[in-house]
Amino acid sequence: MPVPSLPVIRELVRCYQAFDAVAGAHIRSLGLTAPQFDIIATLGNTEGMRFKELGEKTLCTKGTLTGIVDRLADKGLVRRVASPTDGRSQIVQLTAAGEAVFAHTFPAQIGYMDTVLAEVDTERMARLQQDLHYLRGILERKGKP
Amino acid sequence: MPVPSLPVIRELVRCYQAFDAVAGAHIRSLGLTAPQFDIIATLGNTEGMRFKELGEKTLCTKGTLTGIVDRLADKGLVRRVASPTDGRSQIVQLTAAGEAVFAHTFPAQIGYMDTVLAEVDTERMARLQQDLHYLRGILERKGKP
DNA sequence: CCACTTTAGTTCTAGTTAGAACAATTGTCA
DNA sequence: TGACAATTGTTCTAACTAGAACTAAAGTGG
């Protein structure tokens, strides 16, 4: 007898929406959109990476990624560098200004979320993380054709 | 000592993204976008409701809701009716065609997600639902100014 | 009663999303 | 080697998101 999916799905969606509202508002107060923050956070502490890798890590589609990187480049926070090994490919990396923004915003956001979740039950969060990981594994398998 | 938020947040985001990819693709195969489906599902089995109520239930902002309802109205699936009690307000309700689409797509989507999650550990899902509900409660409280 | 405040939904802007089409480059295999 | 397939990032379209500004209607309180 399969478990009815609606209640747990609804809770997953609602919980995510609540998180997105809280986290997104704080990120925007730092001067970035959530997707821009995600790109910067992914590039932080790396030498850069190809668009393809960046898209895989952020689950961002090619067309969207181009737009976001364009706008971050306009802000002077990232740059494109031709790949040394593949004529089709480009490396996206943080500029010095981008690294400064990363150094400022990443700890600020993590710190903020830490305070938001300061009162949570530790054991419960560890359990939640494992259960979410389990569910994600199933969803990702089903998502493959 | 607060629990570091990054690991559980990351898992929440990843799990949601995996769900969104699977569910969204199926909804689109039914001829609707995910937000359109959400509106139709919310209006299903009701006599309709004001924009404000609809927005609260779907967590959709006013400007976005207007656009979605416009497009659903263009498809003939919903209609606007002047509120009998408030000259500023309108009731949004499913048309007969909209109700037929609801009757077809809602069980199809629920059934699909049921099959996707057919193999899950029942106890684990019940636990997950409770833990997500707990986390959501905290996030929603912190989201209030 | 009336001035002022709040509310409802629309319009608008900047940014994001899914996904298709495209040109240029690389990879594969006979 | 060369034809063809696959890959890379860009461009494009339709739709969605946050949030501000707006007009018209309702609510509030002196």
PDB file of N, CA and C in Angstrom, chain B residues 60-131:
ATOM      1  N   CYS B  60       1.298  33.473  -3.629  1.00  0.00           N
ATOM      2  CA  CYS B  60       1.578  34.116  -4.901  1.00  0.00           C
ATOM      3  C   CYS B  60       1.312  35.617  -4.733  1.00  0.00           C
ATOM      4  N   THR B  61       2.256  36.449  -5.197  1.00  0.00           N
ATOM      5  CA  THR B  61       2.062  37.890  -5.001  1.00  0.00           C
ATOM      6  C   THR B  61       1.001  38.440  -5.944  1.00  0.00           C
ATOM      7  N   LYS B  62       0.480  39.591  -5.588  1.00  0.00           N
ATOM      8  CA  LYS B  62      -0.660  40.186  -6.271  1.00  0.00           C
ATOM      9  C   LYS B  62      -0.407  40.357  -7.768  1.00  0.00           C
ATOM     10  N   GLY B  63       0.766  40.910  -8.106  1.00  0.00           N
ATOM     11  CA  GLY B  63       1.057  41.171  -9.509  1.00  0.00           C
ATOM     12  C   GLY B  63       1.127  39.880 -10.319  1.00  0.00           C
ATOM     13  N   THR B  64       1.788  38.883  -9.731  1.00  0.00           N
ATOM     14  CA  THR B  64       1.915  37.596 -10.409  1.00  0.00           C
ATOM     15  C   THR B  64       0.563  36.931 -10.585  1.00  0.00           C
ATOM     16  N   LEU B  65      -0.252  36.998  -9.527  1.00  0.00           N
ATOM     17  CA  LEU B  65      -1.558  36.354  -9.561  1.00  0.00           C
ATOM     18  C   LEU B  65      -2.417  36.920 -10.679  1.00  0.00           C
ATOM     19  N   THR B  66      -2.378  38.236 -10.833  1.00  0.00           N
ATOM     20  CA  THR B  66      -3.145  38.859 -11.912  1.00  0.00           C
ATOM     21  C   THR B  66      -2.753  38.259 -13.262  1.00  0.00           C
ATOM     22  N   GLY B  67      -1.444  38.122 -13.478  1.00  0.00           N
ATOM     23  CA  GLY B  67      -0.960  37.558 -14.734  1.00  0.00           C
ATOM     24  C   GLY B  67      -1.416  36.121 -14.953  1.00  0.00           C
ATOM     25  N   ILE B  68      -1.306  35.308 -13.903  1.00  0.00           N
ATOM     26  CA  ILE B  68      -1.677  33.894 -14.036  1.00  0.00           C
ATOM     27  C   ILE B  68      -3.169  33.753 -14.300  1.00  0.00           C
ATOM     28  N   VAL B  69      -3.968  34.510 -13.544  1.00  0.00           N
ATOM     29  CA  VAL B  69      -5.416  34.447 -13.731  1.00  0.00           C
ATOM     30  C   VAL B  69      -5.792  34.947 -15.137  1.00  0.00           C
ATOM     31  N   ASP B  70      -5.112  35.995 -15.584  1.00  0.00           N
ATOM     32  CA  ASP B  70      -5.331  36.477 -16.961  1.00  0.00           C
ATOM     33  C   ASP B  70      -5.151  35.337 -17.962  1.00  0.00           C
ATOM     34  N   ARG B  71      -4.038  34.648 -17.846  1.00  0.00           N
ATOM     35  CA  ARG B  71      -3.747  33.581 -18.827  1.00  0.00           C
ATOM     36  C   ARG B  71      -4.697  32.409 -18.686  1.00  0.00           C
ATOM     37  N   LEU B  72      -5.100  32.085 -17.453  1.00  0.00           N
ATOM     38  CA  LEU B  72      -6.086  31.017 -17.284  1.00  0.00           C
ATOM     39  C   LEU B  72      -7.446  31.451 -17.824  1.00  0.00           C
ATOM     40  N   ALA B  73      -7.756  32.735 -17.674  1.00  0.00           N
ATOM     41  CA  ALA B  73      -9.005  33.253 -18.230  1.00  0.00           C
ATOM     42  C   ALA B  73      -8.947  33.197 -19.769  1.00  0.00           C
ATOM     43  N   ASP B  74      -7.795  33.541 -20.312  1.00  0.00           N
ATOM     44  CA  ASP B  74      -7.629  33.444 -21.762  1.00  0.00           C
ATOM     45  C   ASP B  74      -7.850  32.014 -22.259  1.00  0.00           C
ATOM     46  N   LYS B  75      -7.448  31.050 -21.457  1.00  0.00           N
ATOM     47  CA  LYS B  75      -7.653  29.637 -21.800  1.00  0.00           C
ATOM     48  C   LYS B  75      -9.091  29.197 -21.527  1.00  0.00           C
ATOM     49  N   GLY B  76      -9.888  30.085 -20.929  1.00  0.00           N
ATOM     50  CA  GLY B  76     -11.271  29.736 -20.616  1.00  0.00           C
ATOM     51  C   GLY B  76     -11.425  28.844 -19.401  1.00  0.00           C
ATOM     52  N   LEU B  77     -10.401  28.776 -18.565  1.00  0.00           N
ATOM     53  CA  LEU B  77     -10.466  27.859 -17.425  1.00  0.00           C
ATOM     54  C   LEU B  77     -10.966  28.527 -16.140  1.00  0.00           C
ATOM     55  N   VAL B  78     -10.813  29.857 -16.046  1.00  0.00           N
ATOM     56  CA  VAL B  78     -11.353  30.586 -14.887  1.00  0.00           C
ATOM     57  C   VAL B  78     -12.107  31.813 -15.375  1.00  0.00           C
ATOM     58  N   ARG B  79     -12.905  32.361 -14.470  1.00  0.00           N
ATOM     59  CA  ARG B  79     -13.580  33.619 -14.770  1.00  0.00           C
ATOM     60  C   ARG B  79     -13.534  34.509 -13.541  1.00  0.00           C
ATOM     61  N   ARG B  80     -13.614  35.834 -13.805  1.00  0.00           N
ATOM     62  CA  ARG B  80     -13.725  36.818 -12.743  1.00  0.00           C
ATOM     63  C   ARG B  80     -15.186  37.224 -12.611  1.00  0.00           C
ATOM     64  N   VAL B  81     -15.654  37.299 -11.379  1.00  0.00           N
ATOM     65  CA  VAL B  81     -17.009  37.747 -11.090  1.00  0.00           C
ATOM     66  C   VAL B  81     -16.908  38.841 -10.035  1.00  0.00           C
ATOM     67  N   ALA B  82     -17.609  39.947 -10.241  1.00  0.00           N
ATOM     68  CA  ALA B  82     -17.591  41.026  -9.261  1.00  0.00           C
ATOM     69  C   ALA B  82     -18.088  40.510  -7.915  1.00  0.00           C
ATOM     70  N   SER B  83     -17.409  40.892  -6.852  1.00  0.00           N
ATOM     71  CA  SER B  83     -17.853  40.500  -5.507  1.00  0.00           C
ATOM     72  C   SER B  83     -19.188  41.173  -5.188  1.00  0.00           C
ATOM     73  N   PRO B  84     -20.121  40.437  -4.574  1.00  0.00           N
ATOM     74  CA  PRO B  84     -21.413  41.037  -4.234  1.00  0.00           C
ATOM     75  C   PRO B  84     -21.331  42.000  -3.061  1.00  0.00           C
ATOM     76  N   THR B  85     -20.217  42.000  -2.316  1.00  0.00           N
ATOM     77  CA  THR B  85     -20.162  42.769  -1.070  1.00  0.00           C
ATOM     78  C   THR B  85     -19.070  43.843  -1.047  1.00  0.00           C
ATOM     79  N   ASP B  86     -18.189  43.832  -2.048  1.00  0.00           N
ATOM     80  CA  ASP B  86     -17.056  44.755  -1.982  1.00  0.00           C
ATOM     81  C   ASP B  86     -16.703  45.198  -3.400  1.00  0.00           C
ATOM     82  N   GLY B  87     -16.906  46.471  -3.650  1.00  0.00           N
ATOM     83  CA  GLY B  87     -16.728  46.973  -5.006  1.00  0.00           C
ATOM     84  C   GLY B  87     -15.302  46.890  -5.529  1.00  0.00           C
ATOM     85  N   ARG B  88     -14.328  46.715  -4.658  1.00  0.00           N
ATOM     86  CA  ARG B  88     -12.938  46.616  -5.113  1.00  0.00           C
ATOM     87  C   ARG B  88     -12.570  45.200  -5.505  1.00  0.00           C
ATOM     88  N   SER B  89     -13.391  44.260  -5.058  1.00  0.00           N
ATOM     89  CA  SER B  89     -12.979  42.872  -5.020  1.00  0.00           C
ATOM     90  C   SER B  89     -13.638  42.040  -6.114  1.00  0.00           C
ATOM     91  N   GLN B  90     -12.925  40.985  -6.522  1.00  0.00           N
ATOM     92  CA  GLN B  90     -13.475  40.069  -7.500  1.00  0.00           C
ATOM     93  C   GLN B  90     -13.328  38.634  -7.011  1.00  0.00           C
ATOM     94  N   ILE B  91     -14.309  37.824  -7.409  1.00  0.00           N
ATOM     95  CA  ILE B  91     -14.217  36.397  -7.140  1.00  0.00           C
ATOM     96  C   ILE B  91     -13.625  35.731  -8.371  1.00  0.00           C
ATOM     97  N   VAL B  92     -12.654  34.887  -8.152  1.00  0.00           N
ATOM     98  CA  VAL B  92     -12.108  34.056  -9.230  1.00  0.00           C
ATOM     99  C   VAL B  92     -12.665  32.654  -9.042  1.00  0.00           C
ATOM    100  N   GLN B  93     -13.260  32.122 -10.080  1.00  0.00           N
ATOM    101  CA  GLN B  93     -13.775  30.749  -9.980  1.00  0.00           C
ATOM    102  C   GLN B  93     -13.490  29.976 -11.265  1.00  0.00           C
ATOM    103  N   LEU B  94     -13.477  28.653 -11.124  1.00  0.00           N
ATOM    104  CA  LEU B  94     -13.292  27.796 -12.296  1.00  0.00           C
ATOM    105  C   LEU B  94     -14.535  27.865 -13.175  1.00  0.00           C
ATOM    106  N   THR B  95     -14.328  27.891 -14.473  1.00  0.00           N
ATOM    107  CA  THR B  95     -15.429  27.694 -15.415  1.00  0.00           C
ATOM    108  C   THR B  95     -15.725  26.186 -15.487  1.00  0.00           C
ATOM    109  N   ALA B  96     -16.732  25.831 -16.263  1.00  0.00           N
ATOM    110  CA  ALA B  96     -17.028  24.408 -16.460  1.00  0.00           C
ATOM    111  C   ALA B  96     -15.807  23.712 -17.091  1.00  0.00           C
ATOM    112  N   ALA B  97     -15.202  24.383 -18.060  1.00  0.00           N
ATOM    113  CA  ALA B  97     -13.999  23.824 -18.685  1.00  0.00           C
ATOM    114  C   ALA B  97     -12.877  23.691 -17.662  1.00  0.00           C
ATOM    115  N   GLY B  98     -12.759  24.690 -16.782  1.00  0.00           N
ATOM    116  CA  GLY B  98     -11.742  24.643 -15.735  1.00  0.00           C
ATOM    117  C   GLY B  98     -11.983  23.502 -14.777  1.00  0.00           C
ATOM    118  N   GLU B  99     -13.243  23.266 -14.447  1.00  0.00           N
ATOM    119  CA  GLU B  99     -13.565  22.156 -13.548  1.00  0.00           C
ATOM    120  C   GLU B  99     -13.241  20.820 -14.188  1.00  0.00           C
ATOM    121  N   ALA B 100     -13.463  20.721 -15.500  1.00  0.00           N
ATOM    122  CA  ALA B 100     -13.118  19.494 -16.211  1.00  0.00           C
ATOM    123  C   ALA B 100     -11.609  19.280 -16.191  1.00  0.00           C
ATOM    124  N   VAL B 101     -10.862  20.367 -16.388  1.00  0.00           N
ATOM    125  CA  VAL B 101      -9.400  20.265 -16.351  1.00  0.00           C
ATOM    126  C   VAL B 101      -8.947  19.874 -14.953  1.00  0.00           C
ATOM    127  N   PHE B 102      -9.566  20.477 -13.938  1.00  0.00           N
ATOM    128  CA  PHE B 102      -9.228  20.105 -12.555  1.00  0.00           C
ATOM    129  C   PHE B 102      -9.498  18.619 -12.329  1.00  0.00           C
ATOM    130  N   ALA B 103     -10.687  18.166 -12.752  1.00  0.00           N
ATOM    131  CA  ALA B 103     -11.098  16.774 -12.532  1.00  0.00           C
ATOM    132  C   ALA B 103     -10.140  15.801 -13.208  1.00  0.00           C
ATOM    133  N   HIS B 104      -9.510  16.273 -14.279  1.00  0.00           N
ATOM    134  CA  HIS B 104      -8.593  15.401 -14.998  1.00  0.00           C
ATOM    135  C   HIS B 104      -7.175  15.497 -14.454  1.00  0.00           C
ATOM    136  N   THR B 105      -6.689  16.714 -14.264  1.00  0.00           N
ATOM    137  CA  THR B 105      -5.273  16.899 -13.946  1.00  0.00           C
ATOM    138  C   THR B 105      -4.937  16.637 -12.475  1.00  0.00           C
ATOM    139  N   PHE B 106      -5.848  17.001 -11.585  1.00  0.00           N
ATOM    140  CA  PHE B 106      -5.524  16.861 -10.160  1.00  0.00           C
ATOM    141  C   PHE B 106      -5.296  15.401  -9.779  1.00  0.00           C
ATOM    142  N   PRO B 107      -6.243  14.480 -10.070  1.00  0.00           N
ATOM    143  CA  PRO B 107      -5.978  13.079  -9.772  1.00  0.00           C
ATOM    144  C   PRO B 107      -4.794  12.516 -10.555  1.00  0.00           C
ATOM    145  N   ALA B 108      -4.601  13.006 -11.777  1.00  0.00           N
ATOM    146  CA  ALA B 108      -3.475  12.518 -12.575  1.00  0.00           C
ATOM    147  C   ALA B 108      -2.158  12.877 -11.886  1.00  0.00           C
ATOM    148  N   GLN B 109      -2.041  14.095 -11.406  1.00  0.00           N
ATOM    149  CA  GLN B 109      -0.811  14.534 -10.758  1.00  0.00           C
ATOM    150  C   GLN B 109      -0.603  13.828  -9.423  1.00  0.00           C
ATOM    151  N   ILE B 110      -1.675  13.744  -8.641  1.00  0.00           N
ATOM    152  CA  ILE B 110      -1.568  13.041  -7.352  1.00  0.00           C
ATOM    153  C   ILE B 110      -1.187  11.580  -7.579  1.00  0.00           C
ATOM    154  N   GLY B 111      -1.850  10.953  -8.551  1.00  0.00           N
ATOM    155  CA  GLY B 111      -1.558   9.555  -8.862  1.00  0.00           C
ATOM    156  C   GLY B 111      -0.122   9.369  -9.296  1.00  0.00           C
ATOM    157  N   TYR B 112       0.346  10.308 -10.118  1.00  0.00           N
ATOM    158  CA  TYR B 112       1.735  10.222 -10.580  1.00  0.00           C
ATOM    159  C   TYR B 112       2.704  10.315  -9.411  1.00  0.00           C
ATOM    160  N   MET B 113       2.488  11.298  -8.557  1.00  0.00           N
ATOM    161  CA  MET B 113       3.393  11.459  -7.417  1.00  0.00           C
ATOM    162  C   MET B 113       3.288  10.253  -6.480  1.00  0.00           C
ATOM    163  N   ASP B 114       2.098   9.677  -6.384  1.00  0.00           N
ATOM    164  CA  ASP B 114       1.951   8.464  -5.565  1.00  0.00           C
ATOM    165  C   ASP B 114       2.830   7.339  -6.120  1.00  0.00           C
ATOM    166  N   THR B 115       2.860   7.203  -7.447  1.00  0.00           N
ATOM    167  CA  THR B 115       3.694   6.141  -8.012  1.00  0.00           C
ATOM    168  C   THR B 115       5.169   6.458  -7.840  1.00  0.00           C
ATOM    169  N   VAL B 116       5.531   7.733  -7.981  1.00  0.00           N
ATOM    170  CA  VAL B 116       6.936   8.119  -7.777  1.00  0.00           C
ATOM    171  C   VAL B 116       7.389   7.734  -6.365  1.00  0.00           C
ATOM    172  N   LEU B 117       6.488   7.931  -5.411  1.00  0.00           N
ATOM    173  CA  LEU B 117       6.849   7.688  -4.013  1.00  0.00           C
ATOM    174  C   LEU B 117       6.356   6.335  -3.512  1.00  0.00           C
ATOM    175  N   ALA B 118       6.036   5.443  -4.445  1.00  0.00           N
ATOM    176  CA  ALA B 118       5.453   4.157  -4.061  1.00  0.00           C
ATOM    177  C   ALA B 118       6.376   3.345  -3.170  1.00  0.00           C
ATOM    178  N   GLU B 119       7.667   3.477  -3.405  1.00  0.00           N
ATOM    179  CA  GLU B 119       8.622   2.616  -2.700  1.00  0.00           C
ATOM    180  C   GLU B 119       9.140   3.198  -1.382  1.00  0.00           C
ATOM    181  N   VAL B 120       8.658   4.373  -1.011  1.00  0.00           N
ATOM    182  CA  VAL B 120       9.256   5.000   0.174  1.00  0.00           C
ATOM    183  C   VAL B 120       8.852   4.286   1.455  1.00  0.00           C
ATOM    184  N   ASP B 121       9.666   4.460   2.424  1.00  0.00           N
ATOM    185  CA  ASP B 121       9.433   3.955   3.767  1.00  0.00           C
ATOM    186  C   ASP B 121       8.356   4.823   4.431  1.00  0.00           C
ATOM    187  N   THR B 122       7.226   4.188   4.716  1.00  0.00           N
ATOM    188  CA  THR B 122       6.060   4.927   5.212  1.00  0.00           C
ATOM    189  C   THR B 122       6.347   5.685   6.502  1.00  0.00           C
ATOM    190  N   GLU B 123       7.022   5.020   7.388  1.00  0.00           N
ATOM    191  CA  GLU B 123       7.284   5.633   8.687  1.00  0.00           C
ATOM    192  C   GLU B 123       8.200   6.842   8.541  1.00  0.00           C
ATOM    193  N   ARG B 124       9.139   6.668   7.615  1.00  0.00           N
ATOM    194  CA  ARG B 124      10.086   7.732   7.387  1.00  0.00           C
ATOM    195  C   ARG B 124       9.402   8.986   6.820  1.00  0.00           C
ATOM    196  N   MET B 125       8.435   8.772   5.929  1.00  0.00           N
ATOM    197  CA  MET B 125       7.715   9.891   5.343  1.00  0.00           C
ATOM    198  C   MET B 125       6.852  10.608   6.387  1.00  0.00           C
ATOM    199  N   ALA B 126       6.251   9.835   7.263  1.00  0.00           N
ATOM    200  CA  ALA B 126       5.433  10.444   8.315  1.00  0.00           C
ATOM    201  C   ALA B 126       6.303  11.316   9.208  1.00  0.00           C
ATOM    202  N   ARG B 127       7.479  10.781   9.519  1.00  0.00           N
ATOM    203  CA  ARG B 127       8.423  11.519  10.343  1.00  0.00           C
ATOM    204  C   ARG B 127       8.898  12.784   9.638  1.00  0.00           C
ATOM    205  N   LEU B 128       9.200  12.624   8.347  1.00  0.00           N
ATOM    206  CA  LEU B 128       9.663  13.756   7.543  1.00  0.00           C
ATOM    207  C   LEU B 128       8.613  14.861   7.524  1.00  0.00           C
ATOM    208  N   GLN B 129       7.382  14.456   7.327  1.00  0.00           N
ATOM    209  CA  GLN B 129       6.306  15.441   7.281  1.00  0.00           C
ATOM    210  C   GLN B 129       6.242  16.233   8.587  1.00  0.00           C
ATOM    211  N   GLN B 130       6.358  15.537   9.688  1.00  0.00           N
ATOM    212  CA  GLN B 130       6.306  16.216  10.988  1.00  0.00           C
ATOM    213  C   GLN B 130       7.492  17.148  11.189  1.00  0.00           C
ATOM    214  N   ASP B 131       8.661  16.670  10.811  1.00  0.00           N
ATOM    215  CA  ASP B 131       9.862  17.486  11.000  1.00  0.00           C
ATOM    216  C   ASP B 131       9.843  18.716  10.092  1.00  0.00           C
TER     217      ASP B 131
END
